[in-house]
Short mmCIF file of C-alpha atoms and ligand atoms in Angstrom, two decimals:
data_model
loop_
_atom_site.label_atom_id
_atom_site.label_comp_id
_atom_site.label_asym_id
_atom_site.label_seq_id
_atom_site.Cartn_x
_atom_site.Cartn_y
_atom_site.Cartn_z
CA MET K 272 19.19 -26.99 40.23
CA THR K 273 17.23 -27.71 43.37
CA ARG K 274 16.74 -24.69 45.63
CA LEU K 275 17.27 -25.79 49.20
CA THR K 276 14.31 -25.40 51.53
CA SER K 277 14.19 -24.98 55.28
CA GLN K 278 12.89 -28.58 55.40
CA ASP K 279 16.06 -29.72 53.59
CA LEU K 280 18.13 -27.77 56.10
CA ALA K 281 16.22 -29.32 58.98
CA LYS K 282 17.70 -32.65 57.81
CA CYS K 283 21.23 -31.33 58.34
CA PRO K 284 22.43 -32.83 61.59
CA ASP K 285 22.79 -30.12 64.25
CA ASN K 286 25.73 -31.82 65.81
CA LEU K 287 28.63 -31.78 63.36
CA THR K 288 30.77 -33.96 65.58
CA ASP K 289 28.15 -36.74 65.32
CA PHE K 290 27.87 -36.20 61.57
CA ASN K 291 31.64 -36.37 61.27
CA GLU K 292 31.72 -39.64 63.21
CA ARG K 293 29.10 -41.10 60.90
CA LEU K 294 31.24 -40.09 57.90
CA VAL K 295 34.29 -41.72 59.45
CA LYS K 296 32.28 -44.90 60.04
CA ALA K 297 31.09 -44.96 56.43
CA THR K 298 34.28 -43.94 54.65
CA THR K 299 37.07 -43.97 57.27
CA TYR K 300 37.53 -40.22 56.64
CA GLY K 301 36.01 -37.19 58.37
CA LEU K 302 34.67 -34.07 56.71
CA LEU K 303 37.97 -32.17 56.64
CA GLU K 304 39.92 -35.20 55.40
CA LEU K 305 37.37 -35.82 52.63
CA ALA K 306 37.46 -32.16 51.58
CA LEU K 307 41.27 -32.24 51.54
CA MET K 308 41.26 -35.47 49.54
CA THR K 309 38.79 -33.89 47.10
CA ALA K 310 41.09 -30.93 46.53
CA GLY K 311 44.30 -32.97 46.58
CA MET K 312 45.61 -30.94 49.53
CA THR K 313 47.74 -32.35 52.36
CA THR K 314 47.07 -31.59 56.02
CA LEU K 315 50.32 -29.66 56.15
CA GLU K 316 49.32 -27.53 53.14
CA TYR K 317 45.93 -26.96 54.77
CA LYS K 318 47.49 -25.78 58.03
CA SER K 319 49.74 -23.41 56.16
CA SER K 320 46.85 -21.99 54.05
CA ARG K 321 44.63 -21.73 57.11
CA SER K 322 47.17 -19.56 58.90
CA THR K 323 46.76 -16.92 56.15
CA ILE K 324 42.99 -16.64 56.64
CA SER K 325 41.71 -14.09 59.15
CA ASN K 326 38.04 -14.39 58.19
CA VAL K 327 35.67 -16.27 55.91
CA ALA K 328 32.43 -14.32 55.43
CA VAL K 329 29.05 -15.83 54.61
CA ILE K 330 26.76 -13.21 53.06
CA PRO K 331 22.97 -13.78 53.18
CA PHE K 332 21.33 -12.97 49.83
CA SER K 333 17.70 -11.86 49.75
CA THR K 334 17.37 -11.86 45.95
CA GLY K 335 14.89 -14.16 44.16
CA GLN K 336 12.91 -16.23 46.62
CA GLY K 337 14.76 -14.66 49.51
CA ILE K 338 16.56 -15.76 52.63
CA ILE K 339 16.34 -19.42 53.65
CA ASN K 340 16.12 -19.56 57.43
CA GLY K 341 19.23 -21.12 58.86
CA PHE K 342 21.12 -21.35 55.54
CA SER K 343 23.91 -18.86 56.27
CA ASN K 344 24.31 -20.03 59.86
CA LYS K 345 24.66 -23.66 58.81
CA VAL K 346 27.20 -22.72 56.13
CA ALA K 347 29.20 -20.77 58.74
CA GLN K 348 28.86 -23.64 61.23
CA VAL K 349 30.52 -26.14 58.91
CA ILE K 350 33.33 -23.74 57.96
CA SER K 351 34.06 -23.12 61.65
CA PHE K 352 34.00 -26.89 62.22
CA LEU K 353 36.85 -27.21 59.70
CA GLY K 354 38.88 -24.83 61.86
CA LEU K 355 38.52 -21.66 59.79
CA PRO K 356 37.45 -18.35 61.38
CA CYS K 357 34.03 -17.61 59.92
CA THR K 358 31.19 -15.12 60.42
CA VAL K 359 27.86 -14.33 58.81
CA THR K 360 27.77 -10.68 57.74
CA ARG K 361 25.32 -8.48 59.66
CA ARG K 362 24.05 -6.96 56.43
CA MET K 363 22.73 -8.77 53.34
CA ASP K 364 23.33 -8.55 49.59
CA VAL K 365 25.64 -5.86 48.21
CA ALA K 366 25.95 -4.20 51.61
CA GLY K 367 27.08 -7.58 52.97
CA TRP K 368 29.84 -7.70 50.32
CA GLY K 369 30.94 -4.23 51.40
CA GLU K 370 31.00 -5.38 55.02
CA ALA K 371 33.07 -8.49 54.16
CA VAL K 372 35.61 -6.49 52.15
CA ASP K 373 35.78 -3.79 54.87
CA ARG K 374 36.62 -6.31 57.53
CA GLY K 375 39.32 -7.93 55.39
CA SER K 376 37.64 -11.30 54.76
CA GLU K 377 39.82 -13.29 52.39
CA ILE K 378 37.03 -15.66 51.30
CA VAL K 379 33.31 -14.98 50.87
CA LEU K 380 30.45 -17.41 50.29
CA CYS K 381 27.00 -16.49 49.06
CA ALA K 382 24.09 -18.09 47.23
CA ASP K 383 21.11 -16.91 45.23
CA ASP K 384 18.42 -19.28 43.92
CA GLU K 385 20.64 -20.64 41.14
CA THR K 386 24.24 -20.33 42.14
CA PHE K 387 26.23 -20.84 45.30
CA LEU K 388 29.82 -19.61 45.18
CA ALA K 389 32.93 -19.36 47.33
CA VAL K 390 35.21 -16.57 46.12
CA ASN K 391 38.78 -16.03 47.24
CA LEU K 392 39.11 -12.25 47.09
CA GLU K 393 42.91 -12.42 47.00
CA SER K 394 43.60 -15.14 44.44
CA ARG K 395 40.31 -14.48 42.57
CA LYS K 396 39.52 -18.18 42.59
CA VAL K 397 35.80 -18.90 42.24
CA VAL K 398 34.43 -22.28 43.39
CA ASN K 399 30.94 -23.38 42.43
CA ASN K 400 28.97 -25.45 44.94
CA SER K 401 27.67 -27.88 42.31
CA HIS K 402 31.18 -28.70 41.18
CA ALA K 403 32.56 -29.02 44.71
CA THR K 404 29.57 -31.15 45.78
CA GLY K 405 29.99 -33.58 42.88
CA GLU K 406 33.68 -33.94 43.68
CA ILE K 407 33.36 -34.55 47.42
CA PHE K 408 30.61 -37.15 47.01
CA ALA K 409 32.89 -38.84 44.47
CA ALA K 410 35.76 -38.69 46.97
CA ALA K 411 33.51 -40.22 49.66
CA LEU K 412 32.66 -43.10 47.34
CA SER K 413 36.32 -43.53 46.48
CA ALA K 414 37.26 -43.56 50.18
CA TYR K 415 34.66 -46.27 50.81
CA ALA K 416 35.79 -48.33 47.80
CA GLY K 417 39.44 -48.05 48.87
CA ASP K 418 40.63 -47.45 45.33
CA VAL K 419 38.46 -46.71 42.32
CA THR K 420 41.10 -47.60 39.75
CA GLY K 421 39.60 -50.18 37.40
CA GLN K 422 36.29 -50.26 39.32
CA ILE K 423 33.00 -49.57 37.58
CA ILE K 424 31.21 -46.62 39.15
CA GLY K 425 27.64 -45.78 38.19
CA VAL K 426 26.68 -42.13 37.81
CA LEU K 427 22.99 -41.19 37.74
CA GLY K 428 22.35 -37.69 36.44
CA LEU K 429 24.71 -35.72 34.22
CA GLY K 430 24.03 -32.18 35.37
CA PRO K 431 26.90 -30.13 36.86
CA VAL K 432 27.08 -32.29 40.01
CA GLY K 433 27.12 -35.62 38.13
CA ARG K 434 29.63 -34.33 35.58
CA ALA K 435 31.98 -33.07 38.30
CA ALA K 436 31.74 -36.42 40.11
CA SER K 437 32.41 -38.23 36.82
CA SER K 438 35.51 -36.17 36.01
CA TRP K 439 36.93 -36.62 39.51
CA LEU K 440 36.45 -40.40 39.40
CA TYR K 441 37.63 -40.77 35.80
CA ALA K 442 40.81 -38.87 36.56
CA ARG K 443 41.49 -41.44 39.30
CA GLY K 444 41.18 -44.41 36.97
CA ALA K 445 37.53 -45.41 37.44
CA ASN K 446 35.45 -46.90 34.66
CA LEU K 447 32.12 -45.10 34.46
CA ALA K 448 28.63 -46.31 33.64
CA VAL K 449 26.44 -43.23 33.26
CA PHE K 450 22.77 -42.50 32.78
CA ASP K 451 20.68 -39.35 32.41
CA ARG K 452 16.98 -39.53 31.65
CA ASP K 453 17.57 -36.58 29.30
CA ARG K 454 18.94 -38.59 26.39
CA GLU K 455 20.34 -35.50 24.65
CA LYS K 456 22.30 -34.60 27.76
CA GLN K 457 23.72 -38.12 27.94
CA THR K 458 24.66 -38.11 24.26
CA ALA K 459 26.31 -34.70 24.60
CA PHE K 460 28.25 -35.89 27.67
CA LEU K 461 29.47 -39.03 25.91
CA SER K 462 30.48 -37.19 22.77
CA ASN K 463 32.49 -34.70 24.84
CA CYS K 464 34.66 -37.28 26.56
CA ASP K 465 37.08 -40.02 25.75
CA ARG K 466 34.74 -43.03 25.61
CA GLY K 467 37.46 -45.56 26.48
CA ARG K 468 36.38 -46.04 30.07
CA ILE K 469 32.89 -44.52 29.92
CA GLU K 470 29.73 -46.34 28.93
CA GLY K 471 26.28 -44.81 28.55
CA LEU K 472 23.49 -47.07 29.82
CA SER K 473 19.76 -47.02 29.16
CA GLY K 474 18.32 -46.61 32.65
CA VAL K 475 18.71 -46.63 36.42
CA ASP K 476 18.13 -50.39 36.62
CA ALA K 477 20.90 -51.03 34.10
CA ILE K 478 23.30 -49.01 36.26
CA LEU K 479 22.28 -50.92 39.41
CA ASP K 480 22.71 -54.24 37.60
CA LYS K 481 26.20 -53.21 36.53
CA THR K 482 27.75 -51.99 39.78
CA GLY K 483 27.38 -51.70 43.53
CA PHE K 484 29.06 -48.27 43.62
CA VAL K 485 26.69 -45.50 42.57
CA ILE K 486 26.58 -41.70 42.66
CA ASP K 487 22.99 -40.41 42.66
CA ALA K 488 23.28 -36.89 41.30
CA THR K 489 19.68 -36.68 40.10
CA ASN K 490 16.91 -34.49 41.44
CA SER K 491 14.38 -37.34 41.19
CA GLY K 492 12.97 -39.15 44.20
CA GLY K 493 12.19 -42.88 44.22
CA ILE K 494 14.06 -43.81 41.03
CA ILE K 495 15.92 -46.65 42.71
CA ARG K 496 13.56 -49.60 42.90
CA THR K 497 13.45 -52.15 45.72
CA ASN K 498 13.83 -55.17 43.48
CA ARG K 499 17.13 -53.82 42.14
CA LEU K 500 18.70 -53.13 45.52
CA LYS K 501 21.79 -55.12 46.26
CA LYS K 502 22.70 -55.64 49.89
CA ASP K 503 26.16 -54.18 49.40
CA LEU K 504 25.13 -51.13 47.34
CA PHE K 505 27.14 -48.04 48.25
CA LEU K 506 25.14 -44.97 47.31
CA SER K 507 26.83 -41.59 47.48
CA ALA K 508 23.93 -39.24 46.95
CA PRO K 509 24.27 -35.48 46.59
CA GLY K 510 20.95 -35.25 44.73
CA ILE K 511 17.85 -33.82 46.39
CA PRO K 512 15.41 -35.50 46.78
CA LEU K 513 17.13 -38.78 47.46
CA GLY K 514 16.61 -41.37 44.70
CA ILE K 515 15.78 -44.08 47.18
CA GLU K 516 12.68 -44.09 49.40
CA GLY K 517 13.31 -43.42 53.11
CA PRO K 518 12.26 -46.88 54.41
CA LEU K 519 14.79 -48.54 52.08
CA THR K 520 17.78 -46.52 53.24
CA PRO K 521 18.85 -48.99 55.97
CA MET K 522 19.34 -51.55 53.18
CA VAL K 523 22.23 -49.68 51.56
CA HIS K 524 25.45 -47.97 52.58
CA LEU K 525 24.30 -44.41 52.10
CA ILE K 526 25.94 -41.01 52.18
CA HIS K 527 23.39 -38.26 51.74
CA GLU K 528 23.09 -34.77 53.18
CA PRO K 529 22.12 -31.51 51.55
CA LEU K 530 24.76 -28.96 52.52
CA TYR K 531 27.76 -29.71 54.71
CA MET K 532 29.91 -31.79 52.38
CA GLY K 533 29.53 -29.39 49.46
CA VAL K 534 30.38 -26.39 51.65
CA ALA K 535 33.43 -28.15 53.11
CA ALA K 536 34.72 -28.95 49.62
CA MET K 537 34.03 -25.38 48.42
CA VAL K 538 35.89 -23.61 51.17
CA ILE K 539 38.90 -25.94 51.05
CA ALA K 540 39.12 -25.54 47.25
CA ALA K 541 38.85 -21.75 47.68
CA LEU K 542 41.89 -21.60 49.97
CA ASN K 543 44.33 -21.46 47.04
O1 2YJ F 1051 21.13 -16.44 51.45
C1 2YJ F 1051 20.12 -17.16 51.49
O2 2YJ F 1051 19.58 -17.48 52.58
C2 2YJ F 1051 19.55 -17.67 50.20
N1 2YJ F 1051 19.75 -16.73 49.14
C3 2YJ F 1051 20.16 -19.04 49.93
C4 2YJ F 1051 19.77 -19.64 48.60
C5 2YJ F 1051 20.30 -21.06 48.49
N2 2YJ F 1051 20.49 -21.41 47.10
C6 2YJ F 1051 20.18 -22.59 46.61
O3 2YJ F 1051 19.65 -23.46 47.26
C7 2YJ F 1051 20.59 -22.75 45.18
N3 2YJ F 1051 19.76 -23.68 44.49
C8 2YJ F 1051 22.04 -23.13 45.09
C9 2YJ F 1051 22.39 -24.28 46.03
C10 2YJ F 1051 23.30 -25.24 45.43
C11 2YJ F 1051 23.22 -26.56 46.18
N4 2YJ F 1051 23.95 -27.56 45.47
#
């Protein structure tokens, strides 16, 4: 899994209202609505859950390669944007956990170099960022497409993010065309699922030839080649780096950002 860098974070728009407007333009839904759609939660259910939350705590973790400047603050910023009371703990690591529990936080979020979790301390529900990220980028694609039932959706990359996106879309009636450059991973994925509506393809170009709706859940830059770009390609891209070169991005309908959508989906899923 890619470890976020401060350069990645610098790409997160500072103004969440602007980011939200861009999401609405692209998908007709804002961040909260997409996160609710991802979790299958109504606005009414959200309001009722929200009223039970006195604090969501974000705990900086210094383990491994250490603190990423701005990470915890950006996580807290997006949670506050969704309307949940949120703070970054003053202390880090285990002491930060103690602080969160002491102050009665119902939900905590923290990340080391490998894993980023939201934990509901009351229900004991644990939500993994990779899973939540795959699902919300799938929901964004579905919102753009209107309805994915019977549509072919391409999924590039079958790690935890790509698999979560695949399951979310499959459960909503999509047909999937999938590719992972690790052939063993692709074979294992295909043998673990009902193949009826899922087809394994031999490369990125084959996916792009097959469909204009694609999830890029790879960690490989530049894999999407200019000569395969269709004008109406919708690319929902949780993967870092982006699979399409920067200058080409105006040519596609693109949803790509490194943090906010995954965090929104995590915290909404952790409410139950
Ligand atoms: O608290 C901090 O500042 C750091 N320990 C944050 C570390 C962030 N962790 C990562 O970037 C991991 N690769 C997990 C992120 C999952 C993104 N899908």
